Amino acid sequence: MVPLWSVSLVFGLAVVAALMRHQYELGAHGGFFPIAGVLAVAGCMAENSCISWYRYYSYSPDWGLFLGYVPLHVVLIWPLFILGEHQYLRRLLPLGSLGLRACFCFVDTVLLANLVEIYCVSAGLWSWRESNCLGVPLMGPIGWALFATPAVLLLAVQERATRMGRTHRSRILAIPLVCMVVLHVGLWSLWNSVGKHLSNWSFSPSFEAAGICAVQLCYEWAARSKASQGLALQKEVPRLLACGIVAALWLLKGTPDPGICLVSLASLLRLLAFRLA
């Protein structure tokens, strides 16, 4: 039987998806549902391949509904995560180069993914074979970024092409394959260069929180220097709601560990990038 929290999560994700469909401009990508479907397929392929090839993490059977090794909920989350990041960056860097967008996307994804990882591992939703801090290895959030960044860049390229009158959507259909290649080549390269050494390094939540604060402040400075206009916080309502749902899962199923609270406070510096109105 599927647990109540699992059903509630699907409902919460549906609300987030409805908000994104209403608020986000996705005409260049064929509308919300077509691009969300492609991103869901990409996420399902990427996660199933990672779990089956590396056996570095696994999901709890409590999720109830699975597509291969991956819960259906997680497959549904990936389109929301990537589209949210794409919309944020198109407002922050409307004229920025793809290289600059890739850098911002990678850092932003690692920061957000780290918080989600900590909450979900504490809640017992999935577990890692190794850990650097609070049950999460550094390679976890980095894997998120290796997958999400090429997807966001392809969405940006497609949007620019559409504005120039080129409506061919082959780039969108290429997302699953391109993301798979970048993800696995990136993971293999990082693991064989520094990953093996990092896996033996453990650090305290206070050290992680200090590192997050430093990165957040540098990110904030860079964002303010590159942004063409201030970012309104209300534009982030779908992503804020999604983060709130994950935090609620942690409070419901996890343990309110002081270390997690400390890392959460450090991560809230992210809100400095936005104005209230």
Coordinates of C-alpha atoms in Angstrom, one line a residue:
M1 CA 0.0 0.0 0.0
V2 CA 1.3 3.5 -0.9
P3 CA 1.8 5.5 2.3
L4 CA -0.1 8.8 2.8
W5 CA 3.0 11.0 2.7
S6 CA 3.7 9.5 -0.8
V7 CA 0.3 10.4 -2.1
S8 CA 0.5 13.8 -0.5
L9 CA 3.8 14.5 -2.2
V10 CA 2.3 13.7 -5.6
F11 CA -0.5 16.2 -4.9
G12 CA 2.1 18.8 -3.8
L13 CA 4.1 18.3 -7.0
A14 CA 0.9 18.7 -9.0
V15 CA 0.3 22.1 -7.4
V16 CA 3.9 23.2 -8.1
A17 CA 3.5 22.0 -11.8
A18 CA 0.3 24.0 -12.1
L19 CA 2.0 27.1 -10.8
M20 CA 4.9 26.7 -13.2
R21 CA 2.6 26.1 -16.2
H22 CA 0.7 29.3 -15.3
Q23 CA 3.7 31.4 -14.6
Y24 CA 6.5 30.2 -16.9
E25 CA 6.9 31.2 -20.5
L26 CA 7.6 27.9 -22.4
G27 CA 6.2 28.6 -25.8
A28 CA 9.6 28.3 -27.4
H29 CA 9.8 24.7 -26.1
G30 CA 6.3 23.6 -27.2
G31 CA 4.5 24.3 -24.0
F32 CA 4.8 23.0 -20.4
F33 CA 3.7 19.4 -20.9
P34 CA 5.9 18.4 -23.9
I35 CA 9.1 19.7 -22.4
A36 CA 8.2 18.4 -18.9
G37 CA 7.7 15.0 -20.6
V38 CA 11.1 15.1 -22.2
L39 CA 12.8 16.1 -19.0
A40 CA 11.0 13.4 -17.0
V41 CA 12.3 10.8 -19.5
A42 CA 15.8 12.2 -19.2
G43 CA 15.6 12.1 -15.4
C44 CA 14.3 8.5 -15.4
M45 CA 17.1 7.4 -17.8
A46 CA 19.8 9.2 -15.9
E47 CA 18.9 8.0 -12.4
N48 CA 18.3 4.4 -13.5
S49 CA 21.6 4.2 -15.2
C50 CA 23.4 5.7 -12.2
I51 CA 21.9 3.3 -9.7
S52 CA 22.3 0.2 -11.9
W53 CA 25.9 1.0 -13.0
Y54 CA 27.4 2.5 -9.8
R55 CA 25.3 1.2 -6.9
Y56 CA 26.4 4.3 -5.1
Y57 CA 22.9 5.2 -3.7
S58 CA 19.5 3.6 -3.4
Y59 CA 15.9 4.7 -2.7
S60 CA 13.8 3.5 0.1
P61 CA 11.0 1.0 -0.8
D62 CA 8.6 3.2 1.2
W63 CA 8.1 5.4 -1.9
G64 CA 5.7 2.7 -3.2
L65 CA 5.6 3.6 -6.9
F66 CA 8.8 2.9 -9.0
L67 CA 10.0 3.2 -12.6
G68 CA 12.9 0.8 -12.5
Y69 CA 15.1 1.8 -9.6
V70 CA 13.6 5.3 -9.3
P71 CA 10.4 6.4 -7.5
L72 CA 7.8 7.9 -9.8
H73 CA 7.8 11.1 -7.6
V74 CA 11.5 11.7 -8.4
V75 CA 10.8 11.3 -12.1
L76 CA 8.2 14.0 -11.8
I77 CA 10.4 16.2 -9.7
W78 CA 13.2 16.5 -12.3
P79 CA 11.2 18.6 -14.8
L80 CA 10.1 21.0 -12.1
F81 CA 13.6 21.4 -10.8
I82 CA 15.2 22.0 -14.3
L83 CA 12.4 24.3 -15.5
G84 CA 12.6 26.3 -12.3
E85 CA 16.3 26.7 -12.8
H86 CA 15.9 27.7 -16.4
Q87 CA 13.3 30.3 -15.6
Y88 CA 15.5 31.8 -12.8
L89 CA 18.5 32.1 -15.1
R90 CA 16.6 33.6 -18.0
R91 CA 15.6 36.4 -15.7
L92 CA 19.0 36.7 -14.1
L93 CA 21.0 36.5 -17.3
P94 CA 18.8 37.3 -20.2
L95 CA 21.8 38.4 -22.3
G96 CA 24.4 36.3 -20.7
S97 CA 26.6 33.9 -22.6
L98 CA 26.0 30.1 -22.3
G99 CA 29.3 29.7 -20.5
L100 CA 28.2 32.2 -17.8
R101 CA 24.8 30.6 -17.6
A102 CA 26.4 27.2 -17.2
C103 CA 28.6 28.4 -14.3
F104 CA 25.6 30.0 -12.5
C105 CA 23.5 26.9 -13.1
F106 CA 26.1 24.5 -11.8
V107 CA 26.8 26.4 -8.6
D108 CA 23.1 27.1 -7.9
T109 CA 22.2 23.5 -8.5
V110 CA 24.9 22.2 -6.2
L111 CA 23.8 24.5 -3.4
L112 CA 20.1 23.6 -3.7
A113 CA 20.7 19.9 -4.3
N114 CA 22.9 19.7 -1.2
L115 CA 20.0 21.0 1.0
V116 CA 17.5 18.6 -0.6
E117 CA 19.9 15.7 -0.2
I118 CA 20.4 16.4 3.5
Y119 CA 16.6 16.7 4.2
C120 CA 15.7 13.5 2.2
V121 CA 18.6 11.4 3.6
S122 CA 17.6 12.4 7.1
A123 CA 14.0 11.5 6.3
G124 CA 15.1 8.0 5.1
L125 CA 13.9 8.6 1.5
W126 CA 17.2 7.4 0.1
S127 CA 20.7 6.6 1.3
W128 CA 24.3 6.8 0.0
R129 CA 27.0 4.2 0.2
E130 CA 29.5 6.8 1.5
S131 CA 29.1 10.2 3.2
N132 CA 31.1 13.4 3.7
C133 CA 28.7 15.1 6.0
L134 CA 25.1 14.4 7.3
G135 CA 24.9 11.2 5.2
V136 CA 25.5 12.9 1.9
P137 CA 28.7 12.6 -0.3
L138 CA 29.9 15.6 -2.2
M139 CA 29.5 13.6 -5.4
G140 CA 25.7 13.6 -4.8
P141 CA 24.9 17.3 -5.4
I142 CA 27.6 17.4 -8.1
G143 CA 25.8 14.7 -9.9
W144 CA 22.6 16.8 -9.8
A145 CA 24.5 19.7 -11.4
L146 CA 26.2 17.5 -14.1
F147 CA 22.7 16.4 -15.2
A148 CA 20.8 19.6 -14.8
T149 CA 23.3 22.1 -16.4
P150 CA 23.3 20.7 -19.9
A151 CA 19.5 20.4 -19.8
V152 CA 19.2 24.1 -18.8
L153 CA 21.7 25.1 -21.5
L154 CA 19.8 23.2 -24.2
L155 CA 16.6 25.0 -23.2
A156 CA 18.3 28.3 -23.4
V157 CA 19.7 27.5 -26.9
Q158 CA 16.3 26.4 -28.1
E159 CA 14.7 29.6 -26.8
R160 CA 17.3 31.8 -28.6
A161 CA 16.8 29.8 -31.8
T162 CA 13.1 30.3 -31.6
R163 CA 13.5 34.0 -31.2
M164 CA 15.6 34.0 -34.4
G165 CA 12.9 32.2 -36.3
R166 CA 14.4 28.7 -36.2
T167 CA 11.6 26.5 -34.6
H168 CA 13.2 23.1 -35.1
R169 CA 13.0 21.3 -31.7
S170 CA 15.7 18.6 -32.2
R171 CA 17.6 20.2 -29.3
I172 CA 14.8 19.4 -26.9
L173 CA 14.6 15.8 -28.1
A174 CA 18.4 15.5 -27.6
I175 CA 18.2 16.4 -23.9
P176 CA 18.0 12.8 -22.6
L177 CA 21.0 11.6 -24.6
V178 CA 23.1 14.8 -24.1
C179 CA 22.5 14.9 -20.3
M180 CA 23.3 11.2 -20.0
V181 CA 26.6 11.6 -21.8
V182 CA 27.6 14.7 -19.8
L183 CA 26.5 13.1 -16.5
H184 CA 28.5 9.9 -16.9
V185 CA 31.6 11.4 -18.5
G186 CA 31.6 14.0 -15.7
L187 CA 31.1 11.5 -12.9
W188 CA 33.8 9.2 -14.3
S189 CA 36.3 12.0 -14.8
L190 CA 35.7 13.5 -11.3
W191 CA 35.7 10.2 -9.5
N192 CA 39.0 9.2 -11.1
S193 CA 40.6 12.5 -10.5
V194 CA 39.5 13.7 -7.1
G195 CA 36.3 11.8 -6.1
K196 CA 38.1 8.8 -4.7
H197 CA 40.1 11.0 -2.4
L198 CA 37.1 13.2 -1.4
S199 CA 35.1 10.1 -0.5
N200 CA 37.4 9.5 2.5
W201 CA 37.0 13.1 3.8
S202 CA 34.5 13.7 6.6
F203 CA 33.7 17.2 7.9
S204 CA 31.3 18.7 10.4
P205 CA 28.0 20.4 9.7
S206 CA 29.5 23.7 11.0
F207 CA 32.3 23.4 8.5
E208 CA 29.8 22.7 5.7
A209 CA 27.7 25.7 6.8
A210 CA 30.7 28.0 6.8
G211 CA 31.6 26.8 3.3
I212 CA 28.0 27.3 2.1
C213 CA 28.0 30.8 3.5
A214 CA 31.2 31.7 1.6
V215 CA 29.9 30.3 -1.7
Q216 CA 26.5 31.9 -1.2
L217 CA 28.0 35.3 -0.6
C218 CA 30.3 35.0 -3.7
Y219 CA 27.4 33.8 -5.7
E220 CA 25.3 36.7 -4.5
W221 CA 28.0 39.2 -5.4
A222 CA 28.3 37.7 -8.9
A223 CA 24.6 37.6 -9.4
R224 CA 24.2 41.3 -8.5
S225 CA 27.0 42.3 -10.8
K226 CA 25.6 40.4 -13.8
A227 CA 21.8 40.7 -13.3
S228 CA 20.2 43.2 -15.6
Q229 CA 17.5 43.9 -13.0
G230 CA 16.5 42.9 -9.5
L231 CA 14.8 39.5 -9.1
A232 CA 11.4 39.6 -7.5
L233 CA 10.9 36.9 -4.9
Q234 CA 7.3 36.2 -6.0
K235 CA 8.7 34.9 -9.3
E236 CA 10.2 32.1 -7.2
V237 CA 7.0 31.0 -5.6
P238 CA 6.9 27.6 -7.4
R239 CA 10.4 26.7 -6.3
L240 CA 9.9 28.0 -2.8
L241 CA 6.8 25.8 -2.5
A242 CA 8.8 22.8 -3.8
C243 CA 11.5 23.5 -1.2
G244 CA 8.9 23.9 1.5
I245 CA 7.4 20.5 0.6
V246 CA 10.8 18.8 0.9
A247 CA 11.4 20.5 4.2
A248 CA 8.0 19.3 5.4
L249 CA 8.9 15.8 4.5
W250 CA 12.1 16.1 6.6
L251 CA 10.1 17.5 9.6
L252 CA 7.5 14.7 9.2
K253 CA 9.9 11.7 8.7
G254 CA 13.3 12.8 9.7
T255 CA 15.1 14.0 12.8
P256 CA 15.5 17.7 13.6
D257 CA 19.2 17.5 13.9
P258 CA 21.1 20.7 15.0
G259 CA 23.6 20.2 12.2
I260 CA 20.8 20.1 9.5
C261 CA 19.3 23.3 11.0
L262 CA 22.7 25.0 10.8
V263 CA 23.2 24.1 7.2
S264 CA 19.6 25.2 6.5
L265 CA 20.2 28.6 7.9
A266 CA 23.4 29.0 5.8
S267 CA 21.4 28.0 2.7
L268 CA 18.8 30.7 3.4
L269 CA 21.4 33.3 2.4
R270 CA 20.2 32.4 -1.1
L271 CA 17.2 34.6 -0.5
L272 CA 19.5 37.7 -0.5
A273 CA 19.5 37.5 -4.3
F274 CA 15.8 38.6 -4.4
R275 CA 13.8 41.7 -3.7
L276 CA 10.4 41.4 -2.1
A277 CA 8.4 43.3 -4.7

